[in-house]
Amino acid sequence: MLCRHVQSYLDDYILSQIDKELADKIDNHLKECLDCQKRLEGNKQLFTVLKSLPTPDPGDYYWQQMEDSILAATVGENRQNSKLPEQAKTGPIGLMQRYLIPLTATFLLFLGSLYFANPVQNPILSGVSAIDSSSSYIMAEKSEEISDRSDSHIFTAIVASAPGSLGRYLIFADINGGTR
C-alpha cells in the first residue's frame, strides 16, 4: 500500500473500524514505513488527549437552538426543492415574468390581427395587400395581383406559419405608398 492510502485509514485503524483484510495490509505497511509509524503514534496521542479532556455541558438553550435550526433547515430545504423552475421567482418580478409578459404579447398580437384584418379601410395601409395563403393554390386574380406587386418598388414579406393561424397571410406593401 502507498503511504497516502495508509494515512487516510489511520483514524479508522486506531478505532478498529476497518475490516480484517485492510487492517492486515496496513500492519504490513507499518512494519516497513517509519513515516507512517510516526503518524500512527501521533494520531494515537491525539485521541488520548481528546478523550481525557472534559466535555462541558452546553445547556438546554443550546439543544433547543440546535433542534430549531435543524428543523428550519430541513423544512426550508424541502420547500425549496419542491418548487418548479417557473415558480421559483416570487414578488413583482416573478409575477411579471409569469403573467404580464405573456398577457401583453397576446394582447399585442390580437391588436395586430385586428389592425391587419382589413387593410382597405385603414388609410395608413392603402398600399398593403393581404392574401390568404391557407389554401393550397392562389386564385388567378390574386396571382395577377402578386405579379403586379412584385416590381422593384414593392416590399414583399411572406409569413410562413401553420394553416389556420393568424400569420397565414402573404403581405405585399408598396414602400412608396402607391395605390393597389
Short mmCIF file of C-alpha atoms in Angstrom, two decimals:
data_model
loop_
_atom_site.label_atom_id
_atom_site.label_comp_id
_atom_site.label_asym_id
_atom_site.label_seq_id
_atom_site.Cartn_x
_atom_site.Cartn_y
_atom_site.Cartn_z
CA MET A 1 0.00 0.00 0.00
CA LEU A 2 1.03 3.58 -0.57
CA CYS A 3 1.62 5.94 2.35
CA ARG A 4 -1.26 8.23 1.38
CA HIS A 5 -3.69 5.29 1.41
CA VAL A 6 -2.47 4.13 4.82
CA GLN A 7 -2.64 7.66 6.24
CA SER A 8 -6.22 8.06 5.06
CA TYR A 9 -7.21 4.96 7.09
CA LEU A 10 -5.14 5.64 10.26
CA ASP A 11 -8.01 7.07 12.34
CA ASP A 12 -10.27 4.15 11.45
CA TYR A 13 -7.38 1.77 12.13
CA ILE A 14 -6.90 3.21 15.64
CA LEU A 15 -10.64 2.91 16.38
CA SER A 16 -10.75 -0.61 14.85
CA GLN A 17 -13.41 0.43 12.35
CA ILE A 18 -11.93 -1.29 9.28
CA ASP A 19 -12.19 -4.87 8.08
CA LYS A 20 -9.56 -7.52 8.89
CA GLU A 21 -8.08 -7.69 5.38
CA LEU A 22 -7.43 -3.94 5.22
CA ALA A 23 -6.04 -3.95 8.78
CA ASP A 24 -3.55 -6.67 7.76
CA LYS A 25 -2.41 -4.61 4.76
CA ILE A 26 -1.92 -1.57 7.00
CA ASP A 27 0.01 -3.67 9.55
CA ASN A 28 2.37 -4.91 6.82
CA HIS A 29 2.93 -1.36 5.58
CA LEU A 30 3.53 -0.02 9.11
CA LYS A 31 6.25 -2.64 9.68
CA GLU A 32 8.24 -1.19 6.77
CA CYS A 33 7.41 2.56 6.81
CA LEU A 34 8.80 4.73 9.63
CA ASP A 35 6.92 7.86 8.49
CA CYS A 36 3.54 6.11 8.75
CA GLN A 37 4.54 4.66 12.16
CA LYS A 38 5.25 8.20 13.41
CA ARG A 39 1.89 9.42 12.10
CA LEU A 40 0.12 6.48 13.77
CA GLU A 41 1.75 7.28 17.12
CA GLY A 42 0.89 10.98 16.76
CA ASN A 43 -2.75 10.16 15.99
CA LYS A 44 -2.94 7.78 18.97
CA GLN A 45 -1.60 10.52 21.29
CA LEU A 46 -4.12 13.00 19.87
CA PHE A 47 -7.00 10.57 20.51
CA THR A 48 -5.75 10.01 24.07
CA VAL A 49 -5.59 13.76 24.78
CA LEU A 50 -9.03 14.39 23.27
CA LYS A 51 -10.60 11.59 25.31
CA SER A 52 -9.08 12.93 28.54
CA LEU A 53 -10.46 16.46 28.08
CA PRO A 54 -13.74 17.13 29.85
CA THR A 55 -16.72 17.89 27.64
CA PRO A 56 -18.70 20.82 29.04
CA ASP A 57 -22.48 20.59 29.00
CA PRO A 58 -23.75 23.28 26.60
CA GLY A 59 -27.07 23.62 28.43
CA ASP A 60 -30.70 23.32 27.46
CA TYR A 61 -30.68 26.52 25.39
CA TYR A 62 -28.05 25.06 23.05
CA TRP A 63 -30.05 21.90 22.39
CA GLN A 64 -33.24 23.88 21.77
CA GLN A 65 -31.44 26.16 19.32
CA MET A 66 -29.85 23.14 17.63
CA GLU A 67 -33.23 21.45 17.21
CA ASP A 68 -34.82 24.63 15.83
CA SER A 69 -32.00 25.25 13.35
CA ILE A 70 -32.08 21.65 12.09
CA LEU A 71 -35.85 21.78 11.72
CA ALA A 72 -35.71 25.13 9.91
CA ALA A 73 -33.01 23.91 7.55
CA THR A 74 -34.89 20.69 6.80
CA VAL A 75 -38.25 22.38 6.20
CA GLY A 76 -36.65 25.15 4.11
CA GLU A 77 -34.72 22.60 2.07
CA ASN A 78 -37.84 20.55 1.30
CA ARG A 79 -39.83 23.64 0.37
CA GLN A 80 -37.05 24.89 -1.89
CA ASN A 81 -36.64 21.52 -3.65
CA SER A 82 -40.38 21.23 -4.31
CA LYS A 83 -40.55 24.44 -6.35
CA LEU A 84 -40.79 24.15 -10.09
CA PRO A 85 -38.48 26.44 -12.07
CA GLU A 86 -41.35 28.71 -13.15
CA GLN A 87 -42.47 29.06 -9.52
CA ALA A 88 -39.00 29.88 -8.23
CA LYS A 89 -39.33 33.66 -8.67
CA THR A 90 -41.79 35.47 -6.47
CA GLY A 91 -42.66 39.08 -5.93
CA PRO A 92 -43.40 41.68 -8.59
CA ILE A 93 -40.69 40.50 -10.98
CA GLY A 94 -41.82 36.87 -10.79
CA LEU A 95 -45.44 37.85 -11.32
CA MET A 96 -44.48 40.00 -14.27
CA GLN A 97 -42.48 37.20 -15.85
CA ARG A 98 -45.22 34.65 -15.31
CA TYR A 99 -48.32 36.64 -16.22
CA LEU A 100 -47.80 40.16 -17.50
CA ILE A 101 -45.33 39.48 -20.32
CA PRO A 102 -47.32 36.63 -21.96
CA LEU A 103 -50.56 38.58 -21.50
CA THR A 104 -49.06 41.68 -23.10
CA ALA A 105 -47.69 39.68 -26.02
CA THR A 106 -51.08 38.04 -26.59
CA PHE A 107 -52.83 41.42 -26.44
CA LEU A 108 -50.41 42.94 -28.95
CA LEU A 109 -50.89 40.01 -31.31
CA PHE A 110 -54.65 40.45 -31.01
CA LEU A 111 -54.42 44.17 -31.79
CA GLY A 112 -52.11 43.45 -34.70
CA SER A 113 -54.51 40.92 -36.14
CA LEU A 114 -57.36 43.46 -35.90
CA TYR A 115 -55.23 46.15 -37.50
CA PHE A 116 -54.18 43.99 -40.46
CA ALA A 117 -57.52 42.19 -40.84
CA ASN A 118 -58.98 44.76 -43.24
CA PRO A 119 -56.21 46.89 -44.80
CA VAL A 120 -58.54 48.65 -47.28
CA GLN A 121 -60.35 50.55 -44.52
CA ASN A 122 -57.12 51.70 -42.89
CA PRO A 123 -55.78 54.82 -44.68
CA ILE A 124 -52.24 54.13 -43.48
CA LEU A 125 -52.32 50.70 -45.11
CA SER A 126 -53.67 51.77 -48.51
CA GLY A 127 -50.65 50.24 -50.25
CA VAL A 128 -50.84 46.90 -48.45
CA SER A 129 -52.42 43.74 -49.82
CA ALA A 130 -53.06 40.68 -47.69
CA ILE A 131 -53.71 37.37 -49.41
CA ASP A 132 -54.95 34.34 -47.50
CA SER A 133 -52.47 31.52 -48.08
CA SER A 134 -54.29 28.81 -46.16
CA SER A 135 -55.46 27.14 -49.36
CA SER A 136 -53.15 25.04 -51.49
CA TYR A 137 -53.43 27.36 -54.51
CA ILE A 138 -53.89 31.06 -55.10
CA MET A 139 -56.67 32.13 -57.47
CA ALA A 140 -55.76 33.64 -60.83
CA GLU A 141 -56.81 37.19 -59.96
CA LYS A 142 -54.69 37.04 -56.80
CA SER A 143 -51.68 35.71 -58.67
CA GLU A 144 -52.00 38.65 -61.11
CA GLU A 145 -52.03 40.97 -58.13
CA ILE A 146 -48.90 39.26 -56.84
CA SER A 147 -47.12 39.62 -60.17
CA ASP A 148 -48.16 43.29 -60.36
CA ARG A 149 -46.82 43.84 -56.86
CA SER A 150 -43.50 42.08 -57.43
CA ASP A 151 -41.87 45.11 -59.10
CA SER A 152 -38.69 46.62 -57.72
CA HIS A 153 -40.65 49.28 -55.78
CA ILE A 154 -42.56 46.71 -53.76
CA PHE A 155 -41.59 45.23 -50.43
CA THR A 156 -42.72 41.62 -50.11
CA ALA A 157 -42.93 39.75 -46.83
CA ILE A 158 -44.02 36.14 -46.63
CA VAL A 159 -45.04 34.90 -43.22
CA ALA A 160 -44.86 31.11 -43.02
CA SER A 161 -46.98 29.51 -40.34
CA ALA A 162 -49.34 26.64 -39.74
CA PRO A 163 -52.71 26.72 -41.56
CA GLY A 164 -55.44 28.34 -39.51
CA SER A 165 -53.12 30.58 -37.52
CA LEU A 166 -53.11 34.39 -37.56
CA GLY A 167 -49.88 34.57 -39.53
CA ARG A 168 -51.13 32.75 -42.65
CA TYR A 169 -51.25 35.80 -44.90
CA LEU A 170 -48.84 36.91 -47.59
CA ILE A 171 -48.40 40.65 -47.16
CA PHE A 172 -47.41 42.91 -50.03
CA ALA A 173 -46.73 46.55 -49.27
CA ASP A 174 -45.77 49.40 -51.53
CA ILE A 175 -42.87 51.19 -49.88
CA ASN A 176 -43.60 54.46 -51.68
CA GLY A 177 -47.25 54.41 -50.52
CA GLY A 178 -48.62 53.77 -54.00
CA THR A 179 -52.11 52.50 -54.69
CA ARG A 180 -53.15 48.96 -55.32
#
